mmCIF file of C-alpha atoms in Angstrom:
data_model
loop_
_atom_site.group_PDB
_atom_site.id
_atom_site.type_symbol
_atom_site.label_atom_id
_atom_site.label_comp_id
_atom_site.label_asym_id
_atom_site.label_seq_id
_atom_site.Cartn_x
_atom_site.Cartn_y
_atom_site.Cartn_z
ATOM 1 C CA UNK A 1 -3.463 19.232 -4.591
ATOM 2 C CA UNK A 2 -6.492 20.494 -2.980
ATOM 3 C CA UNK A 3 -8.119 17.297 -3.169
ATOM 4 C CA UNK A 4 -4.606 15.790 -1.308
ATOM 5 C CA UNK A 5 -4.613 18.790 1.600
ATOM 6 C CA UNK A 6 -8.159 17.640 2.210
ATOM 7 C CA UNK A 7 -7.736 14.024 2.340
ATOM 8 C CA UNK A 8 -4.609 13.306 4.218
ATOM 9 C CA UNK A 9 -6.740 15.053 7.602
ATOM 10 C CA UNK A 10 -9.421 13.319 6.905
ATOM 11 C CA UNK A 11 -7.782 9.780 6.559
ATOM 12 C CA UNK A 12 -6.222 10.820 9.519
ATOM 13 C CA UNK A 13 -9.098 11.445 11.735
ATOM 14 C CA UNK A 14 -10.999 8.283 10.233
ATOM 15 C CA UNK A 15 -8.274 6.316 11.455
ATOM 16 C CA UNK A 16 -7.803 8.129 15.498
ATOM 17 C CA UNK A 17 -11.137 7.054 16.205
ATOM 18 C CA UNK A 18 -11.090 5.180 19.073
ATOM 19 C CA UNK A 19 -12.882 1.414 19.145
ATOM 20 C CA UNK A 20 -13.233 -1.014 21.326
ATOM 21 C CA UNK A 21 -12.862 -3.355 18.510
ATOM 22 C CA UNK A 22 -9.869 -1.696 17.411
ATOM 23 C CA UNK A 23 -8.225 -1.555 20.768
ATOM 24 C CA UNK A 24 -8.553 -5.013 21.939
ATOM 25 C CA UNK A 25 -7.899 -7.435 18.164
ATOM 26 C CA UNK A 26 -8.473 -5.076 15.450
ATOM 27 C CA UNK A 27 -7.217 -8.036 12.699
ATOM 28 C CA UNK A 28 -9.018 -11.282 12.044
ATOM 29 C CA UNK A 29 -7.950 -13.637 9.811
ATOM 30 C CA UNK A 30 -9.878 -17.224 8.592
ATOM 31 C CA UNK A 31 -11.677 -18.787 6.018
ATOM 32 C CA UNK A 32 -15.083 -18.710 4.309
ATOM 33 C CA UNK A 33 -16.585 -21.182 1.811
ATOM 34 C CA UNK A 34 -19.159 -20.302 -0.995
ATOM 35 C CA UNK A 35 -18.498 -18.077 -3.639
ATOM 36 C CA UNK A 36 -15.635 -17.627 -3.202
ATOM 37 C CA UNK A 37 -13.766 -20.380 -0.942
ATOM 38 C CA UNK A 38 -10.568 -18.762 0.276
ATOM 39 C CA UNK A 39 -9.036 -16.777 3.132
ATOM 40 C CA UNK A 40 -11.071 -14.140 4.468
ATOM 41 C CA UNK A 41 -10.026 -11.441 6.384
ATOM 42 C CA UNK A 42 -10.790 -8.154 8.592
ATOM 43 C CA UNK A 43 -10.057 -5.161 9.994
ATOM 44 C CA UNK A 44 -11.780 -2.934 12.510
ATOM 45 C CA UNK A 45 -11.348 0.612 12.086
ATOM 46 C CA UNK A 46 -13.608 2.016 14.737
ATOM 47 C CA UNK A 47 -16.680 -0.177 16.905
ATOM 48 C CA UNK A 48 -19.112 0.134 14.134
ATOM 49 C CA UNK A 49 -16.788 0.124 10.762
ATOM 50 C CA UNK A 50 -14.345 -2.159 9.206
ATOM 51 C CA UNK A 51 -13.015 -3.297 6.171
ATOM 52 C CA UNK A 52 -13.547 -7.205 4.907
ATOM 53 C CA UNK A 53 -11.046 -8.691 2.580
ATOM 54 C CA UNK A 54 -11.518 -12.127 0.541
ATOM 55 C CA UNK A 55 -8.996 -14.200 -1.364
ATOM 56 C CA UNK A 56 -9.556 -17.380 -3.420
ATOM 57 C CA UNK A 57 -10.992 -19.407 -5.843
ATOM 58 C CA UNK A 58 -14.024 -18.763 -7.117
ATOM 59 C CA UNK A 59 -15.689 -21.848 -8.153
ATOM 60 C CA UNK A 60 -18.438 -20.907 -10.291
ATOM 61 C CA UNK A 61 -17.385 -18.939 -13.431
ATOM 62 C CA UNK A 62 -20.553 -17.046 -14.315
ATOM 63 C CA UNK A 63 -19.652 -16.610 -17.890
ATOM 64 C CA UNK A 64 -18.880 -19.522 -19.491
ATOM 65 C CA UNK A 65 -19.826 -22.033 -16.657
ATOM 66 C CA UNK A 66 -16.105 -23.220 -16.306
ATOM 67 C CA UNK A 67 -15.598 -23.983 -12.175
ATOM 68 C CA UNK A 68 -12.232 -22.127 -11.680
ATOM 69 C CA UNK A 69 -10.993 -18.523 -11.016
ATOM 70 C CA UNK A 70 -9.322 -16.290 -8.660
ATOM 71 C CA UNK A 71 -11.190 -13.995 -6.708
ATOM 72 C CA UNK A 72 -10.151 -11.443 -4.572
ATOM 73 C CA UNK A 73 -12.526 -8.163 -3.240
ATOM 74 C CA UNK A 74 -12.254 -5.814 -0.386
ATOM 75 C CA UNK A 75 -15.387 -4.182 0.731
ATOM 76 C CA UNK A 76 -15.909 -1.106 3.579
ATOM 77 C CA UNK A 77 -18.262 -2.250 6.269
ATOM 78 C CA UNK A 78 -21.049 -1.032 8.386
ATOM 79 C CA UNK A 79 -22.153 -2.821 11.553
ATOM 80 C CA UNK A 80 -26.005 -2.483 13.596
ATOM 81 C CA UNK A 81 -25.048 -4.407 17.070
ATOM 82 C CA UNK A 82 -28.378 -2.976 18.390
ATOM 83 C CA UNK A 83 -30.589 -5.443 15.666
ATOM 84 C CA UNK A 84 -30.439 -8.581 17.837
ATOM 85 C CA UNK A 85 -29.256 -8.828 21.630
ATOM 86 C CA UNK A 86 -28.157 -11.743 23.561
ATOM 87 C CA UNK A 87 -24.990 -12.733 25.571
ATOM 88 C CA UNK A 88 -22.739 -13.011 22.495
ATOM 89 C CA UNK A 89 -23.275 -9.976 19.183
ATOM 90 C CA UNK A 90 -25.094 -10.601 16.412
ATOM 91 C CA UNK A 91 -24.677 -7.369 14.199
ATOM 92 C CA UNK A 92 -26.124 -6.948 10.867
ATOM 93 C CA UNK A 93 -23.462 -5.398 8.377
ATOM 94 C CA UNK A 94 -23.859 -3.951 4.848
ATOM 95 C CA UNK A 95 -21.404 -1.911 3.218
ATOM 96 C CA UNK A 96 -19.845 -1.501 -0.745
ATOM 97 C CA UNK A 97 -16.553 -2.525 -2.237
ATOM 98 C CA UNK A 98 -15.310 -4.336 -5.405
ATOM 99 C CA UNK A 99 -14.262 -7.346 -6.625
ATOM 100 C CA UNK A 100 -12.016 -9.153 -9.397
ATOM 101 C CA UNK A 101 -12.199 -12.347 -10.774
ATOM 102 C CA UNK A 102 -9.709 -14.105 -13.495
ATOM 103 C CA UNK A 103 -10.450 -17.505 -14.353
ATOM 104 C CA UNK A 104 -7.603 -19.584 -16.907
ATOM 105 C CA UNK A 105 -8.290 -18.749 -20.490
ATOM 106 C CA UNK A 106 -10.692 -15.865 -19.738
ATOM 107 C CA UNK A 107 -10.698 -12.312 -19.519
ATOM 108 C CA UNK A 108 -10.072 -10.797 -15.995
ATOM 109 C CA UNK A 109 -13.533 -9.537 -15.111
ATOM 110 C CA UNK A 110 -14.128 -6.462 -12.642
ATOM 111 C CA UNK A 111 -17.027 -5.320 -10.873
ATOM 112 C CA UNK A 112 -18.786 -3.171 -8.069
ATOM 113 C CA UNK A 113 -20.129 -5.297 -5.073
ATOM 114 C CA UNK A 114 -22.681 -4.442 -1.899
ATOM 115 C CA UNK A 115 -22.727 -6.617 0.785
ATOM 116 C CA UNK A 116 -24.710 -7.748 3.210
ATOM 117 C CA UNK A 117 -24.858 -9.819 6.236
ATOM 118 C CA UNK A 118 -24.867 -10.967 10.051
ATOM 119 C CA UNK A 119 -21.928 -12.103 12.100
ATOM 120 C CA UNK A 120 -21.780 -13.956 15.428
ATOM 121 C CA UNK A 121 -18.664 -12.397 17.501
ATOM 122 C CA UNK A 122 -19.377 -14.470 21.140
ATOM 123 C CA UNK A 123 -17.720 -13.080 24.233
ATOM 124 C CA UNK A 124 -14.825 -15.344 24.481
ATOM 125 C CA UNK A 125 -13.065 -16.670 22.300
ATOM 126 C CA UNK A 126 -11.755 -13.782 19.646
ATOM 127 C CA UNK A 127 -13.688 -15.252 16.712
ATOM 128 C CA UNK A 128 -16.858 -14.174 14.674
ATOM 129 C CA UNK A 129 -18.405 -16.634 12.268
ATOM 130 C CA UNK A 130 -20.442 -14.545 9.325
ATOM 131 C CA UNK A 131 -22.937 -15.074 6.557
ATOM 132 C CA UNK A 132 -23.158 -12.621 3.772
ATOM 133 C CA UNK A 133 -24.481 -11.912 0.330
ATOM 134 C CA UNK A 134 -22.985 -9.661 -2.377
ATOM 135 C CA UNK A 135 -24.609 -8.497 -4.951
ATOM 136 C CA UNK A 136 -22.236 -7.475 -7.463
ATOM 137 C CA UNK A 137 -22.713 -5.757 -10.819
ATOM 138 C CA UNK A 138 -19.503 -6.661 -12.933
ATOM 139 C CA UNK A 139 -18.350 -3.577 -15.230
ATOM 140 C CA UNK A 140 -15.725 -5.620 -17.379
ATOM 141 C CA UNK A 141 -15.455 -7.770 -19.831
ATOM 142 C CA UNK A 142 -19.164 -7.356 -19.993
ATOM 143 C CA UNK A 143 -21.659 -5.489 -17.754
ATOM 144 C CA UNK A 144 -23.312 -8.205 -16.179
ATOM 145 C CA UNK A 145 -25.165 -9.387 -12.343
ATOM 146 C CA UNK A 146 -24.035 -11.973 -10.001
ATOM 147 C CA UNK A 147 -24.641 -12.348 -6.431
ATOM 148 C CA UNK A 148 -22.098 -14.362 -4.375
ATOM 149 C CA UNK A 149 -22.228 -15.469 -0.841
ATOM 150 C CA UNK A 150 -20.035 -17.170 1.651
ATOM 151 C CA UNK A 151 -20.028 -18.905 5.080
ATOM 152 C CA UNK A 152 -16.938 -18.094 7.549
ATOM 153 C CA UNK A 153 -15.226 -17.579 10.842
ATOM 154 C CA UNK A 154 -12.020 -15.774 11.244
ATOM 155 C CA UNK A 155 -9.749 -15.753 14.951
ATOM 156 C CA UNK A 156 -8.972 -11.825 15.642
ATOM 157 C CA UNK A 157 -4.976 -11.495 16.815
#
């Protein structure tokens, strides 16, 4: 209960901070391809923070080499905007989430991911295309490294 009495302010305060981001299209929504190909989607929580969510089909099986799976992960986000200037952004992220995968006739597999990459968000229109890597370290069935990356733009509503 302590824990709880401490939490709910701060979860509360993490989420009042004002953003630019926030204020103007805090949602995007779009698609990546790579590992995995899906929907990709994100949500700003202040100008430098958000959290990234993928869902899709992963289409290389690291295991047993099969090329089929579902893959979904959600990852908490850092951006740099001051890294490299010109008229549109170009902010390096990183940031740390998870991932699972489950794949027909194989065992669900779960595992910590960091990320890393850079975005383009241009003035106009409300889009940012993004390249990133994740290293991920899976914890289940079997501990295990893999390092996925994807391509994508998502349109912010």
């Amino acid at each position: 209960m302590k824990y709880f009495n401490l939490a709910v302010p701060a979860v509360y305060l993490f989420a009042s901070i004002p953003a630019s981001h926030a204020q103007q299209r805090p949602f995007g929504l779009g698609l990546m391809i790579g590992e995995p190909a899906g929907i990709s989607a994100k949500m700003w929580t202040s100008d430098t923070n958000a959290f990234d969510f993928g869902l899709g089909w992963s289409i290389l099986n690291y295991r047993d080499g099969s090329k089929n799976g579902f893959h979904f992960h959600a990852d908490y986000i850092i951006h740099s905007f001051k890294t490299i200037g010109s008229t549109g952004q170009f902010p390096l992220y990183y940031g740390i989430g998870g991932r699972f995968n489950s794949s027909v006739g194989r065992v669900s597999s779960f595992a910590v991911r960091g990320v890393i990459g850079i975005a383009w968000i241009p003035a106009k229109p409300p889009i940012d295309i993004f390249l990133e890597a994740a290293p991920s370290l899976e914890l289940t069935p079997a501990p295990g490294f893999v390092l996925e990356a994807a391509v994508g733009l998502r349109y912010f509503f």
